[in-house]
Every structure is written in C-alpha cells, then in structure tokens.
Amino acid sequence: MTIDRRHFLAGTAAATTLAGLPATAQPASPLAPLFDALVQAQLRRSPEGATNLGLDTGANADLRAKLSDQSAAGIAANRAATTAELARIDAVNKAALSPEDRIDLECVRYARASAVAVQRFDFGGSSYGPSPYVVSQLSGAYQSVPDFLDTKHKIDTAGDADAYLLRLRAFAKQIDDQTLRMRHDAGVGVVPPDFILDLALEQMGKTRVPAPQALVVKSLAHRAAAKGLDAHYAADAARLYEAEVLPALDRQIAYTRELRAHATHDAGVWKLPQGAGFYPAALHATTTTSLSPEEVHRFGLDQAKAISARLDGELKKLGYAKGGVGARMTALARDPAQLFPNTDAGKVEAIAYCNARLAAIKGRLPEVFERVPPYQFEVRRVPPQTEAGSAGAFSQSPAIDGSRPGLVYFNLKDSADWPKFDLATTTYHEGLPGHQLEGGLALSNTRLPLIRKIGGFSGYGEGWALYAEQLADEIGMYDDDPLGRLGYLKAQLFRANRCVVDTGLHHYRWTREKAVQYFVGGQGDTPGDAGREIDRYCVNPGQAASYKLGHSTFVAIRDKAKAKQGARFDLKAYHSAVLRYGRVPLDVLTRIGDDWIASA
C-alpha cells in the first residue's frame, strides 16, 4: 500500500540525520546526498512509514508520536514537495553517473513523476495505489490506524506508551481531516458507489465500539500492563478515545450516511468528472506500462483463453470433465474435504496450514536462489473488524532491522472463500518466494540506496509474486498435491481476468454485477470472494492489471535467456539478474534483462 511522505534536508546534514540507518548508498555515489535528503523527507512526511520500517529512532524518534498530516494544508504541502523533488532529480547531471546509479535515479524519478501525474487530480487518496476516494472500505484512517497502532507501534517503555497516546489523539484529527476531504471531493462530484459506502459504514460501525472493547484502547492497556507500566495508560487511552476519537468517528459516519443517501450504483471511475483522465494515469502509475485500457483488456482476454485451456486439461486428468472450467472449479471448491470449518478453530487450522506451506518452501529456496532474505516470516488472519472490506490476502514487509517479521494476511471472513487448494499458491505469492522474498532481498541489499529499498512498483512487485507462484510449481511443490496445482492455475487465470474486469469496470462501463459474474462463471469464485475483489478494483483503478502484465515481463526475459543461452542457462543467475536492482518499472526491467542476456 502506498504511503504519503514529506520534508527535506540538504547537503551534509542529511548524512548526519540518517546516521544509524542502514546504508543509503555506496559511499562513492554522487547521488547519496540527494537520496538521503529525499528519503529523510519521505520519513518525515509519513511517520507511519517510518514506524513500519523500524526507522522511527535517533533523529527521527519524534515520529513515533505522530501520524501523517491528512489536512488540506498537508495535502497541498505534499503536492508541492513532490513537484520540487522531481525538479531536483531532473537537475542531476546524468552523464557523470555509473550505469547502476542511472538505474537508481531513473526509478526514483519514475516514482515522483507518477505521483505528480496523479496529484494533478485534486481528489482522492491512496490504498494499494492511487484511489479516487479518500475513505472507502480499503482507505481511510478509521480502518488503517487501529491495526497500525496494535501491530506496528511498539510498547516497551513509558515513552512508547506516551507516544501511543499522542498518536491516539492524532488519530481523531486524521478522521476529521479526512471527513473534510470527503466533503471537498463530493463538492467536485467525487462520491464512492453506494455499495462501497455500505462496506465502509459496516466497518466504521465495527470500529465504533465502547472504549473497553475498542482495539486502540485494549491494545495499549494489555501491552502496557505486560511491561509493568503504570495503569493510568489504560485509563488515559479510554478517556482520549471517548472524548476525541469517538466524536470524530461519529462525524465521519454521519457524513458517510449523508453521501450514501444520494450515491449511485455506478462502479467505475468513468462516472467521475475527470474519470476519463484519472484511469489512464492510475493504470500507468500501477502497471508502469504505457498500454491503453483497450490493449490491457485484449491482453487479459488472450491470457485467460490460454490459461483456461491448460486448466481444462488438468481438470480432465483428475476426472473433472463435465461443464465449463468455472463450473468445475466451483464444484471442487464445494467439496467438504477442501474446506476448513467456518469457525474460529477452523480458521486457526487454515492459518496453521499456510504457515506449514511457508516453512516447506522456505527450505527449498537455496535450490533456486543465490541469496535469501535474513528475515522471519509469518501468516496471520485479517483482524475481524476489517474483514468485510479487506482484500482476500496481502503482505506487509518486515522491519529493516528484523525486529518485526514479514507478515502475510488472509481474509477468513468466510472459510468457504478459501478452499484448501487455493491457500498454498497464495501463500507462495504473498510470502515465499513471492513478496516477502523479493521485498526482503531489497531491504537487505547493501548496494541499494534506502530510498530504493522502501519504494516500489506494483508491476514489478506483483509480477514477481505471480512468477513466484509459477516457480513453486516448477520446483515441485505440487508434485504430491495435484489439487493445489489446480489452485495455482486458477490463480493465474484470476490475474488474467483481472485485466479484463478492471478495464471493463473503469473503461467499458461494466456494472459491479457483471464483473462479479465474470469471476464466478469464468474461474469458479464464490460470489462473496468475487464481490470483495471487485469492490477492491472499484477503489484502486488500474492496480489489478499490474499482476499479469508484470508476470509476462519476467517470463519473457527468462524465455529469451533460455533461447539464447541454451544449456548454459542458469536459473539462479536469472533470478539474481532480475532481482539485483530491486523494484524497477517494467520497461527498465526489460532493459536490465536484455543487458544481462547480452553479457551472460
């Protein structure tokens, strides 16, 4: 998920301020002062991001008590800072740079230029990418801050508890600032669809509970007590929650209901006053390609046709021969043997199964990778209070210093949405050798500047994770689990269909119902699982297309290398080549691949 960032340091002061952080660049790099200044600005703009990465220490220790500025003034300052940073980047003399430095600068510039392009639209916020809606089931402080405070804000000392209380007060301000932003956006004609507002209201209702049941209060009370801290922290949190957070949340709920009374059911951003321009900008920012919506749509249809044919063949091998691919996958998903009980105990069992799959593949990684990340990884359940609108599964990176493991979350609101054969491939995608391996390698890459470690491009990251699903099959993870291979192929089909559905919603004006049925009929999803996915695309235009487009780029490079190198092709060397520079735009990745093939 993208996080806003700000402020900046100059010259040698940057190196002093960042003392104690992981190395931000090679000592000889002329880009080090610029990158140090930019990354410090990012951390100052996003205290949440600094805490997520374990970088709210030393000169940035004050960030531990803050949240990002979501006010109109804060948004304007962020926009101005990003534009100024882009100008600084463009002023660099590229002729004096090494090839590696040029790639680093190109990536940093690409991120800033994409942000500037999206920020020209004076509405919305961010979730998994640019979003037209500041508050939805996936965006907004009401749904992100409680989990952040509970799982990311450490409570070891009285100072940590004091900082928590300050963040609890800032939480109330964030809610109010975002409610004002919602009013601004509605004034220019940007209102979420009715079904998105319904989901947001459902989640707001689960967040709005009395102080003794509130996660933000319970979390501090339990953790402070466990550390032997004074009991007043629990009482102070309860008072702050009742006096400031609840009133702010009530104001947001009231305004969301007001919007809901007049919201339309139209799902795509085409309905927005600037929707025709916003969608291509979001598509470009998330996929890092220049493909048009029409081209992405056609790509998805072609990929889905080929994958469906392979899935059909695998189903027939296992005796599932009657009906369409989607109907057969639906029947398989209803097999009681493939379902964990839809109880708390059953969900614990499902998470344990995923952790076992993660451990099993972790032991195989040295067979195909020259380097593996030095972090711990764990699968958890999405907190029940945000299950209604949360994505089906997602990943959160570890702290750079390893003090917090990399986390994979599964949404188990309804266990029927996750038949057993779907769980393994998603664990490989979100965990190892997917996001957690790729991200962990970037975080622990001593050559990469810190600004590159903490940045990312959805086309690369999601493309790699989808390639990781393919790799898991290739190294034999399904040799004793043929139904798991069906789940893997279904996941590939799912990502191809995403290209079709995302462009269908936002460019071809599909309804939510048509999009849901496309998933149910085409790949055998349950209506509930399909609906949550479609709702996600409605608030994150373009991002869903990045997976298959990125995957096709990784596969194309590998196929080209195999064709040229023949028996000399080495899978470990290929992986090192495409992972060496961290996350890059897809056109840069293609160039990196071509250079490696030419030199190998």
Short mmCIF file of N, CA, C and O in Angstrom, two decimals, residues 336-444:
data_model
loop_
_atom_site.label_atom_id
_atom_site.label_comp_id
_atom_site.label_asym_id
_atom_site.label_seq_id
_atom_site.Cartn_x
_atom_site.Cartn_y
_atom_site.Cartn_z
N PRO A 336 -16.42 -30.81 0.70
CA PRO A 336 -16.13 -30.62 2.12
C PRO A 336 -14.68 -30.92 2.48
O PRO A 336 -14.14 -30.33 3.43
N ALA A 337 -14.05 -31.81 1.75
CA ALA A 337 -12.66 -32.15 2.04
C ALA A 337 -11.72 -30.98 1.77
O ALA A 337 -10.58 -30.97 2.25
N GLN A 338 -12.19 -30.01 0.99
CA GLN A 338 -11.36 -28.86 0.65
C GLN A 338 -11.66 -27.64 1.51
O GLN A 338 -11.08 -26.57 1.29
N LEU A 339 -12.55 -27.78 2.49
CA LEU A 339 -12.98 -26.63 3.27
C LEU A 339 -12.60 -26.77 4.75
O LEU A 339 -12.86 -27.82 5.37
N PHE A 340 -11.99 -25.74 5.29
CA PHE A 340 -11.79 -25.66 6.72
C PHE A 340 -13.10 -25.18 7.36
O PHE A 340 -13.83 -24.38 6.76
N PRO A 341 -13.42 -25.63 8.57
CA PRO A 341 -14.66 -25.19 9.21
C PRO A 341 -14.71 -23.67 9.34
O PRO A 341 -13.70 -23.03 9.63
N ASN A 342 -15.90 -23.12 9.15
CA ASN A 342 -16.07 -21.67 9.24
C ASN A 342 -16.28 -21.26 10.69
O ASN A 342 -17.27 -20.63 11.06
N THR A 343 -15.32 -21.63 11.51
CA THR A 343 -15.33 -21.33 12.94
C THR A 343 -13.96 -20.76 13.30
O THR A 343 -13.00 -20.86 12.51
N ASP A 344 -13.87 -20.18 14.48
CA ASP A 344 -12.57 -19.66 14.90
C ASP A 344 -11.52 -20.77 14.92
O ASP A 344 -10.37 -20.57 14.49
N ALA A 345 -11.92 -21.94 15.38
CA ALA A 345 -10.98 -23.07 15.42
C ALA A 345 -10.57 -23.48 14.00
O ALA A 345 -9.40 -23.78 13.74
N GLY A 346 -11.54 -23.49 13.09
CA GLY A 346 -11.24 -23.85 11.71
C GLY A 346 -10.32 -22.84 11.05
O GLY A 346 -9.45 -23.20 10.24
N LYS A 347 -10.48 -21.59 11.42
CA LYS A 347 -9.63 -20.54 10.83
C LYS A 347 -8.21 -20.61 11.39
O LYS A 347 -7.24 -20.33 10.68
N VAL A 348 -8.08 -21.00 12.65
CA VAL A 348 -6.76 -21.23 13.21
C VAL A 348 -6.08 -22.38 12.46
O VAL A 348 -4.88 -22.32 12.14
N GLU A 349 -6.85 -23.41 12.14
CA GLU A 349 -6.32 -24.55 11.39
C GLU A 349 -5.87 -24.13 9.98
O GLU A 349 -4.82 -24.57 9.50
N ALA A 350 -6.65 -23.26 9.34
CA ALA A 350 -6.28 -22.78 8.00
C ALA A 350 -4.99 -21.98 8.03
O ALA A 350 -4.11 -22.15 7.17
N ILE A 351 -4.84 -21.11 9.02
CA ILE A 351 -3.61 -20.32 9.14
C ILE A 351 -2.42 -21.24 9.43
O ILE A 351 -1.32 -21.04 8.90
N ALA A 352 -2.63 -22.25 10.24
CA ALA A 352 -1.55 -23.20 10.52
C ALA A 352 -1.12 -23.94 9.25
O ALA A 352 0.07 -24.18 9.03
N TYR A 353 -2.09 -24.30 8.42
CA TYR A 353 -1.77 -24.94 7.14
C TYR A 353 -0.91 -24.02 6.28
O TYR A 353 0.09 -24.46 5.69
N CYS A 354 -1.26 -22.75 6.22
CA CYS A 354 -0.49 -21.79 5.42
C CYS A 354 0.92 -21.62 5.97
O CYS A 354 1.89 -21.56 5.20
N ASN A 355 1.05 -21.56 7.27
CA ASN A 355 2.39 -21.44 7.86
C ASN A 355 3.23 -22.68 7.58
O ASN A 355 4.45 -22.58 7.38
N ALA A 356 2.59 -23.84 7.52
CA ALA A 356 3.33 -25.06 7.19
C ALA A 356 3.81 -25.02 5.74
O ALA A 356 4.93 -25.45 5.43
N ARG A 357 2.98 -24.51 4.83
CA ARG A 357 3.39 -24.38 3.42
C ARG A 357 4.54 -23.38 3.30
O ARG A 357 5.47 -23.58 2.51
N LEU A 358 4.48 -22.31 4.08
CA LEU A 358 5.54 -21.31 4.05
C LEU A 358 6.86 -21.92 4.52
O LEU A 358 7.92 -21.70 3.92
N ALA A 359 6.80 -22.70 5.58
CA ALA A 359 8.02 -23.34 6.09
C ALA A 359 8.56 -24.36 5.11
O ALA A 359 9.79 -24.47 4.94
N ALA A 360 7.66 -25.08 4.44
CA ALA A 360 8.11 -26.11 3.50
C ALA A 360 8.87 -25.51 2.32
O ALA A 360 9.92 -26.02 1.92
N ILE A 361 8.34 -24.42 1.76
CA ILE A 361 9.02 -23.85 0.59
C ILE A 361 10.26 -23.06 0.99
O ILE A 361 11.21 -22.95 0.21
N LYS A 362 10.29 -22.55 2.21
CA LYS A 362 11.46 -21.81 2.66
C LYS A 362 12.71 -22.68 2.59
O LYS A 362 13.80 -22.22 2.22
N GLY A 363 12.57 -23.96 2.92
CA GLY A 363 13.69 -24.87 2.87
C GLY A 363 14.18 -25.18 1.47
O GLY A 363 15.31 -25.68 1.30
N ARG A 364 13.36 -24.90 0.48
CA ARG A 364 13.73 -25.18 -0.91
C ARG A 364 14.37 -23.99 -1.61
O ARG A 364 14.90 -24.12 -2.72
N LEU A 365 14.32 -22.82 -1.02
CA LEU A 365 14.77 -21.61 -1.70
C LEU A 365 16.24 -21.65 -2.13
O LEU A 365 16.56 -21.18 -3.24
N PRO A 366 17.16 -22.18 -1.32
CA PRO A 366 18.56 -22.19 -1.76
C PRO A 366 18.80 -22.97 -3.05
O PRO A 366 19.84 -22.81 -3.68
N GLU A 367 17.85 -23.81 -3.44
CA GLU A 367 18.00 -24.57 -4.68
C GLU A 367 17.92 -23.67 -5.91
O GLU A 367 18.49 -23.98 -6.95
N VAL A 368 17.21 -22.54 -5.78
CA VAL A 368 16.97 -21.71 -6.96
C VAL A 368 17.35 -20.25 -6.77
O VAL A 368 17.18 -19.43 -7.67
N PHE A 369 17.87 -19.90 -5.59
CA PHE A 369 18.29 -18.53 -5.33
C PHE A 369 19.69 -18.50 -4.76
O PHE A 369 20.03 -19.31 -3.88
N GLU A 370 20.51 -17.57 -5.23
CA GLU A 370 21.86 -17.42 -4.71
C GLU A 370 21.86 -16.75 -3.34
O GLU A 370 22.79 -16.92 -2.57
N ARG A 371 20.81 -15.99 -3.05
CA ARG A 371 20.70 -15.29 -1.77
C ARG A 371 19.26 -15.32 -1.31
O ARG A 371 18.34 -15.21 -2.13
N VAL A 372 19.02 -15.52 -0.01
CA VAL A 372 17.67 -15.49 0.55
C VAL A 372 17.65 -14.42 1.64
O VAL A 372 18.67 -14.13 2.27
N PRO A 373 16.50 -13.79 1.89
CA PRO A 373 16.45 -12.70 2.87
C PRO A 373 16.63 -13.20 4.30
O PRO A 373 16.17 -14.29 4.65
N PRO A 374 17.29 -12.39 5.14
CA PRO A 374 17.60 -12.80 6.52
C PRO A 374 16.51 -12.48 7.51
O PRO A 374 16.80 -12.08 8.65
N TYR A 375 15.24 -12.63 7.13
CA TYR A 375 14.13 -12.25 7.99
C TYR A 375 13.27 -13.46 8.32
O TYR A 375 13.32 -14.49 7.66
N GLN A 376 12.44 -13.29 9.34
CA GLN A 376 11.42 -14.28 9.67
C GLN A 376 10.11 -13.88 9.00
O GLN A 376 9.85 -12.69 8.78
N PHE A 377 9.26 -14.87 8.71
CA PHE A 377 8.01 -14.61 8.01
C PHE A 377 6.89 -15.41 8.68
O PHE A 377 7.12 -16.51 9.18
N GLU A 378 5.67 -14.85 8.62
CA GLU A 378 4.57 -15.46 9.35
C GLU A 378 3.25 -15.15 8.66
O GLU A 378 3.07 -14.07 8.09
N VAL A 379 2.32 -16.10 8.70
CA VAL A 379 0.97 -15.91 8.16
C VAL A 379 0.01 -15.65 9.32
O VAL A 379 0.08 -16.32 10.36
N ARG A 380 -0.86 -14.66 9.15
CA ARG A 380 -1.85 -14.32 10.17
C ARG A 380 -3.22 -14.12 9.51
O ARG A 380 -3.33 -13.97 8.31
N ARG A 381 -4.22 -14.05 10.35
CA ARG A 381 -5.60 -13.78 9.90
C ARG A 381 -5.85 -12.28 9.90
O ARG A 381 -5.40 -11.55 10.80
N VAL A 382 -6.58 -11.78 8.90
CA VAL A 382 -7.01 -10.39 8.88
C VAL A 382 -7.87 -10.13 10.13
O VAL A 382 -8.73 -10.95 10.47
N PRO A 383 -7.64 -9.02 10.85
CA PRO A 383 -8.46 -8.74 12.03
C PRO A 383 -9.95 -8.75 11.69
O PRO A 383 -10.36 -8.19 10.66
N PRO A 384 -10.78 -9.38 12.49
CA PRO A 384 -12.22 -9.50 12.19
C PRO A 384 -12.91 -8.17 11.93
O PRO A 384 -13.85 -8.10 11.12
N GLN A 385 -12.46 -7.07 12.57
CA GLN A 385 -13.16 -5.80 12.42
C GLN A 385 -13.00 -5.20 11.02
O GLN A 385 -13.75 -4.30 10.64
N THR A 386 -12.02 -5.67 10.25
CA THR A 386 -11.84 -5.13 8.89
C THR A 386 -12.03 -6.20 7.81
O THR A 386 -11.72 -5.98 6.66
N GLU A 387 -12.57 -7.36 8.19
CA GLU A 387 -12.76 -8.44 7.21
C GLU A 387 -13.74 -8.08 6.10
O GLU A 387 -13.56 -8.49 4.95
N ALA A 388 -14.76 -7.32 6.43
CA ALA A 388 -15.83 -7.07 5.46
C ALA A 388 -15.32 -6.43 4.19
O ALA A 388 -15.80 -6.75 3.09
N GLY A 389 -14.36 -5.53 4.30
CA GLY A 389 -13.89 -4.83 3.11
C GLY A 389 -12.46 -5.10 2.74
O GLY A 389 -11.97 -4.60 1.73
N SER A 390 -11.77 -5.90 3.54
CA SER A 390 -10.35 -6.16 3.29
C SER A 390 -10.16 -7.01 2.04
O SER A 390 -11.03 -7.80 1.65
N ALA A 391 -8.98 -6.87 1.42
CA ALA A 391 -8.61 -7.74 0.32
C ALA A 391 -8.54 -9.18 0.82
O ALA A 391 -8.41 -9.45 2.02
N GLY A 392 -8.59 -10.13 -0.12
CA GLY A 392 -8.57 -11.53 0.25
C GLY A 392 -7.29 -11.94 0.94
O GLY A 392 -7.30 -12.77 1.86
N ALA A 393 -6.17 -11.39 0.50
CA ALA A 393 -4.87 -11.67 1.11
C ALA A 393 -3.92 -10.55 0.76
O ALA A 393 -4.05 -9.93 -0.30
N PHE A 394 -2.97 -10.27 1.65
CA PHE A 394 -2.00 -9.22 1.37
C PHE A 394 -0.77 -9.43 2.25
O PHE A 394 -0.77 -10.26 3.17
N SER A 395 0.28 -8.67 1.95
CA SER A 395 1.57 -8.86 2.59
C SER A 395 2.07 -7.55 3.18
O SER A 395 1.82 -6.49 2.62
N GLN A 396 2.76 -7.62 4.31
CA GLN A 396 3.40 -6.45 4.91
C GLN A 396 4.86 -6.78 5.18
O GLN A 396 5.18 -7.83 5.73
N SER A 397 5.75 -5.87 4.79
CA SER A 397 7.18 -6.14 4.86
C SER A 397 7.68 -6.18 6.31
O SER A 397 7.06 -5.59 7.20
N PRO A 398 8.79 -6.85 6.55
CA PRO A 398 9.40 -6.83 7.88
C PRO A 398 10.05 -5.49 8.16
O PRO A 398 10.26 -4.69 7.24
N ALA A 399 10.37 -5.23 9.41
CA ALA A 399 11.20 -4.09 9.74
C ALA A 399 12.60 -4.33 9.18
O ALA A 399 13.06 -5.47 9.13
N ILE A 400 13.25 -3.28 8.73
CA ILE A 400 14.57 -3.43 8.12
C ILE A 400 15.54 -4.13 9.07
O ILE A 400 16.37 -4.95 8.64
N ASP A 401 15.45 -3.83 10.36
CA ASP A 401 16.38 -4.42 11.32
C ASP A 401 15.97 -5.81 11.78
O ASP A 401 16.63 -6.42 12.63
N GLY A 402 14.87 -6.35 11.23
CA GLY A 402 14.43 -7.69 11.58
C GLY A 402 13.68 -7.78 12.89
O GLY A 402 13.33 -8.87 13.33
N SER A 403 13.39 -6.65 13.51
CA SER A 403 12.71 -6.67 14.82
C SER A 403 11.24 -7.08 14.69
O SER A 403 10.62 -7.44 15.69
N ARG A 404 10.69 -7.00 13.50
CA ARG A 404 9.32 -7.46 13.25
C ARG A 404 9.33 -8.32 12.00
O ARG A 404 9.97 -7.97 11.00
N PRO A 405 8.67 -9.47 12.01
CA PRO A 405 8.72 -10.36 10.85
C PRO A 405 7.90 -9.82 9.68
O PRO A 405 7.05 -8.94 9.85
N GLY A 406 8.16 -10.35 8.50
CA GLY A 406 7.29 -10.09 7.37
C GLY A 406 5.98 -10.83 7.59
O GLY A 406 5.98 -11.99 8.05
N LEU A 407 4.87 -10.17 7.31
CA LEU A 407 3.56 -10.74 7.62
C LEU A 407 2.74 -10.96 6.36
O LEU A 407 2.72 -10.13 5.45
N VAL A 408 2.04 -12.10 6.31
CA VAL A 408 1.08 -12.42 5.27
C VAL A 408 -0.28 -12.55 5.93
O VAL A 408 -0.42 -13.27 6.93
N TYR A 409 -1.27 -11.84 5.41
CA TYR A 409 -2.62 -11.86 5.98
C TYR A 409 -3.60 -12.54 5.03
O TYR A 409 -3.58 -12.28 3.82
N PHE A 410 -4.47 -13.38 5.59
CA PHE A 410 -5.57 -13.98 4.85
C PHE A 410 -6.90 -13.49 5.44
O PHE A 410 -7.06 -13.47 6.66
N ASN A 411 -7.81 -13.11 4.56
CA ASN A 411 -9.15 -12.70 4.98
C ASN A 411 -10.03 -13.94 5.09
O ASN A 411 -10.43 -14.52 4.07
N LEU A 412 -10.32 -14.36 6.30
CA LEU A 412 -11.09 -15.58 6.53
C LEU A 412 -12.49 -15.28 7.05
O LEU A 412 -13.04 -16.03 7.85
N LYS A 413 -13.06 -14.19 6.57
CA LYS A 413 -14.43 -13.85 6.98
C LYS A 413 -15.36 -15.04 6.74
O LYS A 413 -16.21 -15.37 7.57
N ASP A 414 -15.21 -15.68 5.60
CA ASP A 414 -15.97 -16.89 5.28
C ASP A 414 -14.97 -17.92 4.77
O ASP A 414 -14.36 -17.74 3.72
N SER A 415 -14.80 -18.99 5.50
CA SER A 415 -13.81 -20.00 5.13
C SER A 415 -14.09 -20.61 3.76
O SER A 415 -13.18 -21.13 3.11
N ALA A 416 -15.35 -20.57 3.33
CA ALA A 416 -15.70 -21.13 2.02
C ALA A 416 -15.04 -20.35 0.89
O ALA A 416 -14.92 -20.86 -0.23
N ASP A 417 -14.62 -19.11 1.15
CA ASP A 417 -13.92 -18.33 0.13
C ASP A 417 -12.49 -18.84 -0.08
O ASP A 417 -11.83 -18.44 -1.05
N TRP A 418 -12.02 -19.69 0.83
CA TRP A 418 -10.64 -20.17 0.75
C TRP A 418 -10.58 -21.69 0.82
O TRP A 418 -10.15 -22.26 1.82
N PRO A 419 -11.00 -22.38 -0.24
CA PRO A 419 -10.80 -23.83 -0.25
C PRO A 419 -9.30 -24.13 -0.15
O PRO A 419 -8.46 -23.33 -0.55
N LYS A 420 -9.00 -25.30 0.39
CA LYS A 420 -7.61 -25.66 0.68
C LYS A 420 -6.71 -25.53 -0.53
O LYS A 420 -5.57 -25.08 -0.43
N PHE A 421 -7.22 -25.86 -1.73
CA PHE A 421 -6.36 -25.84 -2.91
C PHE A 421 -5.98 -24.43 -3.35
O PHE A 421 -5.07 -24.26 -4.16
N ASP A 422 -6.64 -23.41 -2.80
CA ASP A 422 -6.30 -22.02 -3.11
C ASP A 422 -5.26 -21.44 -2.16
O ASP A 422 -4.62 -20.43 -2.47
N LEU A 423 -5.09 -22.05 -0.99
CA LEU A 423 -4.28 -21.43 0.04
C LEU A 423 -2.78 -21.49 -0.25
O LEU A 423 -2.05 -20.53 0.02
N ALA A 424 -2.30 -22.61 -0.78
CA ALA A 424 -0.86 -22.77 -0.95
C ALA A 424 -0.30 -21.75 -1.94
O ALA A 424 0.69 -21.07 -1.65
N THR A 425 -0.91 -21.63 -3.11
CA THR A 425 -0.36 -20.73 -4.13
C THR A 425 -0.40 -19.28 -3.66
O THR A 425 0.49 -18.49 -3.97
N THR A 426 -1.42 -18.92 -2.87
CA THR A 426 -1.49 -17.56 -2.35
C THR A 426 -0.42 -17.34 -1.28
O THR A 426 0.14 -16.24 -1.17
N THR A 427 -0.12 -18.37 -0.50
CA THR A 427 0.96 -18.27 0.48
C THR A 427 2.29 -18.04 -0.24
O THR A 427 3.12 -17.23 0.21
N TYR A 428 2.50 -18.72 -1.36
CA TYR A 428 3.73 -18.53 -2.13
C TYR A 428 3.78 -17.13 -2.74
O TYR A 428 4.84 -16.52 -2.83
N HIS A 429 2.64 -16.63 -3.16
CA HIS A 429 2.56 -15.30 -3.78
C HIS A 429 2.85 -14.20 -2.75
O HIS A 429 3.72 -13.35 -2.96
N GLU A 430 2.13 -14.25 -1.65
CA GLU A 430 2.27 -13.19 -0.64
C GLU A 430 3.52 -13.37 0.22
O GLU A 430 4.07 -12.40 0.73
N GLY A 431 3.94 -14.63 0.40
CA GLY A 431 5.06 -14.92 1.26
C GLY A 431 6.32 -15.25 0.49
O GLY A 431 6.97 -14.39 -0.08
N LEU A 432 6.68 -16.54 0.48
CA LEU A 432 7.89 -17.02 -0.18
C LEU A 432 7.51 -18.01 -1.29
O LEU A 432 6.64 -18.85 -1.07
N PRO A 433 8.12 -17.86 -2.45
CA PRO A 433 9.19 -16.93 -2.87
C PRO A 433 8.67 -15.64 -3.49
O PRO A 433 9.34 -15.03 -4.31
N GLY A 434 7.49 -15.18 -3.04
CA GLY A 434 6.87 -14.00 -3.62
C GLY A 434 7.27 -12.71 -2.96
O GLY A 434 8.45 -12.37 -2.87
N HIS A 435 6.28 -11.96 -2.48
CA HIS A 435 6.53 -10.62 -1.96
C HIS A 435 7.59 -10.59 -0.86
O HIS A 435 8.43 -9.69 -0.83
N GLN A 436 7.51 -11.54 0.06
CA GLN A 436 8.42 -11.47 1.19
C GLN A 436 9.86 -11.77 0.78
O GLN A 436 10.80 -11.18 1.33
N LEU A 437 10.05 -12.64 -0.19
CA LEU A 437 11.42 -12.88 -0.67
C LEU A 437 11.92 -11.67 -1.45
O LEU A 437 13.00 -11.15 -1.18
N GLU A 438 11.14 -11.23 -2.42
CA GLU A 438 11.57 -10.08 -3.24
C GLU A 438 11.78 -8.84 -2.38
O GLU A 438 12.80 -8.16 -2.48
N GLY A 439 10.82 -8.55 -1.50
CA GLY A 439 10.95 -7.38 -0.65
C GLY A 439 12.07 -7.54 0.37
O GLY A 439 12.80 -6.58 0.65
N GLY A 440 12.21 -8.75 0.92
CA GLY A 440 13.27 -8.98 1.89
C GLY A 440 14.65 -8.87 1.28
O GLY A 440 15.59 -8.37 1.92
N LEU A 441 14.79 -9.32 0.03
CA LEU A 441 16.07 -9.17 -0.65
C LEU A 441 16.39 -7.69 -0.90
O LEU A 441 17.54 -7.27 -0.79
N ALA A 442 15.37 -6.92 -1.24
CA ALA A 442 15.59 -5.48 -1.46
C ALA A 442 15.99 -4.80 -0.15
O ALA A 442 16.94 -4.01 -0.11
N LEU A 443 15.28 -5.10 0.95
CA LEU A 443 15.58 -4.46 2.22
C LEU A 443 16.99 -4.80 2.72
O LEU A 443 17.64 -3.99 3.37
N SER A 444 17.45 -6.01 2.41
CA SER A 444 18.77 -6.44 2.90
C SER A 444 19.87 -6.29 1.85
O SER A 444 20.99 -6.75 2.07
#
